[in-house]
Amino acid sequence: MSSNLFRTKSLESIHAGMEQQTGLRRMLNAWDLMFLGVGAIIGAGILSALGMGLAGGYDSTFDLTRPAAGPALVISIILVAIACGFTALCYAELASMIPVSGSAYTYTYATMGELMAWIIGWDLLLEYAVGNVAIAISWGSYMDNLLQGVGINLPRWLSMDSRSMLLPTEQFAAAHQGAVGFFDKLNYLVQAKAGVLDGAATFLNWDVVKTAPMIGEFPVGLNFLAIVITVIVTWLCVVGVKESVKTNSVLVALKVVLLLLVVAVGAFYVKPENFHPFMPNGLTGIQAGAAIIFFAFIGFDAVSTTGEECRDAKRDLPLGIIGSLVICTILYVAVCVVISGMLPYKDYTGVADPVAHAFTAIGMHGISAVVSIGAVVALGSTLLVYQLAQPRIFMVMSRDGLLPAWFGTINPRFRTPVNSTLLTGAIVILPAGFMNIDEIIELTNIGTLFAFILVCAGILVLRVRRPEVERKFRAPMIWVTAPLGIVFCSWLALGLPEHTWVRFGVWLVVGLVTYFFYSAKHSKLRYSQAKTVLSP
């Protein structure tokens, strides 16, 4: 049994299976891939998580305080870029060897075996589908702000999830430590509705709670705009990859111009005194900031999921992966320096739109509005790329028998994995409408970091087992690069709070149960090897 769990797919069988089964169009070039990478990377991270990284913050749900990185967040960004750089080099080499749509899942199948490949495939759900939940939520918030700016006001309960409605004020949570659980909050809500408690002093969003419709004693709230954008993007992904790529290229160009505008204009309002203290919480703050800002770098690996739609995958995938990461790192460092220099870092406490907030605070409302428009564009682009990536992971896993064949169905007209695309949309829609963004970001980060660690380990395995295989791109100093990638990613993961590790553990347990009850029994590799053994 144990040998079956770690059976690997040969590189030859992976290539043969791709040639026999793919129905996707090969139409993407290196520029398309680079734009996809930039589209995936620049999104909710830099536009939302920047504020949390700079100022830290208190989380009443788990009674913890995230230490602020302060202006030293720029160091956090550089450290994350280095960690992702090591990983990107490993991804680039693997993509040049195994140019298929499975990304880290396929790479792990070829190096560490079926069980670890399943775990990675399961983890990639956290990066792409669950990560897209956070992006859709953030898009809905920015779009709601824009609509309010032009006089269109949705009912507040159509723009906020129920859990966010029930967030207690920091003062109330501090005075009732240990008694701010979910059912406690519902009890406080009953008292506030009856006038026993001061609702405004109890709930951070009391103005929304008191107008929300109720089911029993539970306030109903949802992010309606997040649901709308997910439906639109899912439709685009069903229609075709080229149409999606064209749309993405336009959106990417707009958001790069936006960030350059932020840097160019904001640089004139940087005050040196705002850089002091530079490291308010020392290395602890830098690590916490890095663990959060890592979300801003997730996405370069999504390029590797388009391997079967590239004209020259072995050459263009490495260019797309590494090129997009370099471009985004330069932009991020510049934006962080400017935004942290415009206001004291504490002014970003609890701010969901830190870039727009910085310009509003200095009276430049016109630029703030432009930033909000750009945020809608940027987040829409990221949502699109992630929504392209996840169905292709499902498709490749179904080819291997680890998921039912239904997941691999290719639409004959659009030549896209239609069932997986629609399912991914459904997976994103419900939590995007009803969940909180902070917990989604942290869960996405830990799942992605785990996948990155295994990719860095996998490249070492292939260097030993298959040194003769053609590599159009070779990661430099691999016995230094890959171990450093593992160390940096592990360090970032350790900066995440304990409850995130617990949730990740539960996620893995659910994945393992699924594997042993279904996937292990339907594995095509298992049957092909058994057939070989039984053949005379």
Coordinates of C-alpha atoms in Angstrom, one line a residue, residues 335-521:
V335 CA 4.4 51.9 -4.1
C336 CA 5.3 50.8 -0.5
V337 CA 8.0 53.5 -0.1
V338 CA 5.6 56.2 -1.3
I339 CA 2.5 55.1 0.6
S340 CA 4.4 54.6 3.9
G341 CA 6.1 58.0 3.4
M342 CA 2.8 59.9 2.8
L343 CA 1.3 59.2 6.2
P344 CA 2.4 57.8 9.6
Y345 CA 2.0 54.0 9.4
K346 CA -0.5 54.0 12.3
D347 CA -2.9 56.0 10.1
Y348 CA -3.5 52.9 8.0
T349 CA -5.0 50.9 10.9
G350 CA -8.1 49.2 9.8
V351 CA -8.0 50.8 6.4
A352 CA -9.1 48.4 3.6
D353 CA -8.1 50.7 0.7
P354 CA -4.7 52.1 1.9
V355 CA -3.6 53.6 -1.5
A356 CA -6.8 55.5 -2.0
H357 CA -6.8 56.5 1.7
A358 CA -3.4 58.0 1.5
F359 CA -4.5 60.5 -1.2
T360 CA -7.8 61.2 0.5
A361 CA -6.0 62.1 3.7
I362 CA -3.9 64.8 2.0
G363 CA -7.0 66.2 0.2
M364 CA -6.3 64.8 -3.3
H365 CA -9.8 63.3 -3.8
G366 CA -9.5 63.2 -7.6
I367 CA -6.5 60.9 -7.4
S368 CA -8.2 58.8 -4.8
A369 CA -11.1 58.3 -7.1
V370 CA -8.8 57.3 -9.9
V371 CA -7.1 54.8 -7.6
S372 CA -10.5 53.3 -6.7
I373 CA -11.3 52.9 -10.4
G374 CA -7.9 51.3 -10.9
A375 CA -8.5 49.0 -8.0
V376 CA -11.7 47.7 -9.7
V377 CA -9.7 47.1 -12.9
A378 CA -6.8 45.5 -11.1
L379 CA -8.9 43.1 -9.0
G380 CA -11.0 42.1 -12.0
S381 CA -7.8 41.1 -13.9
T382 CA -6.6 39.0 -11.0
L383 CA -9.9 37.3 -10.6
L384 CA -9.9 36.5 -14.3
V385 CA -6.5 34.8 -14.2
Y386 CA -7.2 32.7 -11.1
Q387 CA -10.5 31.7 -12.5
L388 CA -8.6 30.4 -15.6
A389 CA -6.0 28.5 -13.5
Q390 CA -8.1 26.4 -11.1
P391 CA -10.3 24.6 -13.8
R392 CA -7.1 23.5 -15.5
I393 CA -5.8 21.9 -12.3
F394 CA -9.2 20.0 -12.0
M395 CA -8.9 19.0 -15.6
V396 CA -5.4 17.4 -15.2
M397 CA -6.4 15.6 -12.0
S398 CA -9.4 14.1 -13.7
R399 CA -7.2 12.8 -16.5
D400 CA -5.2 10.9 -13.8
G401 CA -8.4 9.5 -12.4
L402 CA -8.0 11.3 -9.0
L403 CA -11.2 13.2 -9.9
P404 CA -14.2 12.0 -11.9
A405 CA -14.0 12.4 -15.7
W406 CA -16.7 15.0 -15.5
F407 CA -14.0 17.5 -14.3
G408 CA -12.0 17.1 -17.6
T409 CA -14.9 17.7 -20.0
I410 CA -13.8 20.1 -22.8
N411 CA -16.5 22.2 -24.5
P412 CA -16.3 21.4 -28.2
R413 CA -17.2 24.9 -29.3
F414 CA -15.1 27.0 -26.9
R415 CA -12.5 24.3 -26.2
T416 CA -12.3 25.2 -22.5
P417 CA -12.8 22.9 -19.5
V418 CA -16.4 24.0 -19.1
N419 CA -17.5 21.8 -16.2
S420 CA -14.5 22.7 -14.0
T421 CA -14.8 26.3 -14.9
L422 CA -18.5 26.4 -13.9
L423 CA -17.7 24.5 -10.7
T424 CA -14.9 26.9 -9.8
G425 CA -17.3 29.8 -10.3
A426 CA -19.8 28.1 -7.9
I427 CA -17.0 27.4 -5.3
V428 CA -16.1 31.1 -5.4
I429 CA -19.6 32.7 -5.5
L430 CA -21.0 31.4 -2.2
P431 CA -18.1 32.2 0.2
A432 CA -17.4 35.5 -1.7
G433 CA -20.9 36.6 -0.9
F434 CA -20.9 35.5 2.7
M435 CA -17.3 35.4 4.2
N436 CA -14.8 37.8 5.7
I437 CA -11.6 38.7 3.7
D438 CA -9.0 38.5 6.4
E439 CA -9.4 34.8 7.2
I440 CA -9.5 33.9 3.5
I441 CA -6.1 35.7 2.9
E442 CA -4.3 33.8 5.6
L443 CA -5.7 30.4 4.6
T444 CA -4.7 31.1 1.0
N445 CA -1.2 32.1 2.0
I446 CA -0.4 29.0 4.0
G447 CA -1.7 26.6 1.3
T448 CA 0.4 28.4 -1.4
L449 CA 3.5 28.4 0.8
F450 CA 3.1 24.6 1.3
A451 CA 2.9 24.1 -2.5
F452 CA 5.9 26.3 -3.0
I453 CA 8.0 24.3 -0.6
L454 CA 7.2 21.0 -2.4
V455 CA 8.0 22.5 -5.8
C456 CA 11.4 23.6 -4.5
A457 CA 12.0 20.0 -3.1
G458 CA 10.7 18.4 -6.3
I459 CA 13.2 20.2 -8.5
L460 CA 16.0 18.7 -6.5
V461 CA 14.5 15.2 -6.8
L462 CA 14.4 15.5 -10.6
R463 CA 18.0 16.8 -10.8
V464 CA 19.0 13.5 -9.1
R465 CA 16.6 11.1 -10.8
R466 CA 16.4 12.5 -14.3
P467 CA 19.6 14.6 -15.0
E468 CA 19.5 13.6 -18.7
V469 CA 16.1 15.2 -19.4
E470 CA 16.2 18.3 -21.6
R471 CA 15.8 21.6 -19.7
K472 CA 15.4 24.6 -21.9
F473 CA 15.7 26.7 -18.7
R474 CA 18.0 25.6 -15.8
A475 CA 17.6 27.3 -12.4
P476 CA 21.1 28.6 -11.4
M477 CA 22.9 27.1 -8.4
I478 CA 20.0 24.8 -7.8
W479 CA 21.5 23.2 -4.6
V480 CA 21.5 26.7 -3.1
T481 CA 18.4 28.2 -4.8
A482 CA 15.9 25.5 -4.0
P483 CA 16.9 25.0 -0.3
L484 CA 16.8 28.7 0.2
G485 CA 13.3 28.8 -1.3
I486 CA 12.2 26.1 1.2
V487 CA 13.8 28.0 4.1
F488 CA 12.2 31.4 3.2
C489 CA 8.8 29.9 2.5
S490 CA 8.9 28.0 5.9
W491 CA 9.8 31.3 7.6
L492 CA 6.9 33.1 6.0
A493 CA 4.5 30.3 7.0
L494 CA 5.7 30.5 10.6
G495 CA 4.6 34.2 10.6
L496 CA 1.0 33.2 10.2
P497 CA -1.2 32.9 13.4
E498 CA -2.0 29.6 15.1
H499 CA -5.7 29.4 14.0
T500 CA -4.6 29.5 10.3
W501 CA -2.4 26.4 10.9
V502 CA -5.4 24.7 12.6
R503 CA -7.7 25.4 9.7
F504 CA -5.0 24.3 7.3
G505 CA -4.7 21.0 9.2
V506 CA -8.5 20.5 8.9
W507 CA -8.3 21.2 5.2
L508 CA -5.6 18.6 4.7
V509 CA -7.5 16.0 6.7
V510 CA -10.6 16.5 4.5
G511 CA -8.4 16.2 1.4
L512 CA -6.8 13.0 2.7
V513 CA -10.2 11.4 3.4
T514 CA -11.3 12.3 -0.1
Y515 CA -8.1 10.7 -1.5
F516 CA -8.4 7.4 0.3
F517 CA -12.1 7.0 -0.2
Y518 CA -12.1 7.9 -3.9
S519 CA -8.9 9.0 -5.7
A520 CA -6.6 6.1 -4.6
K521 CA -9.2 3.6 -5.8

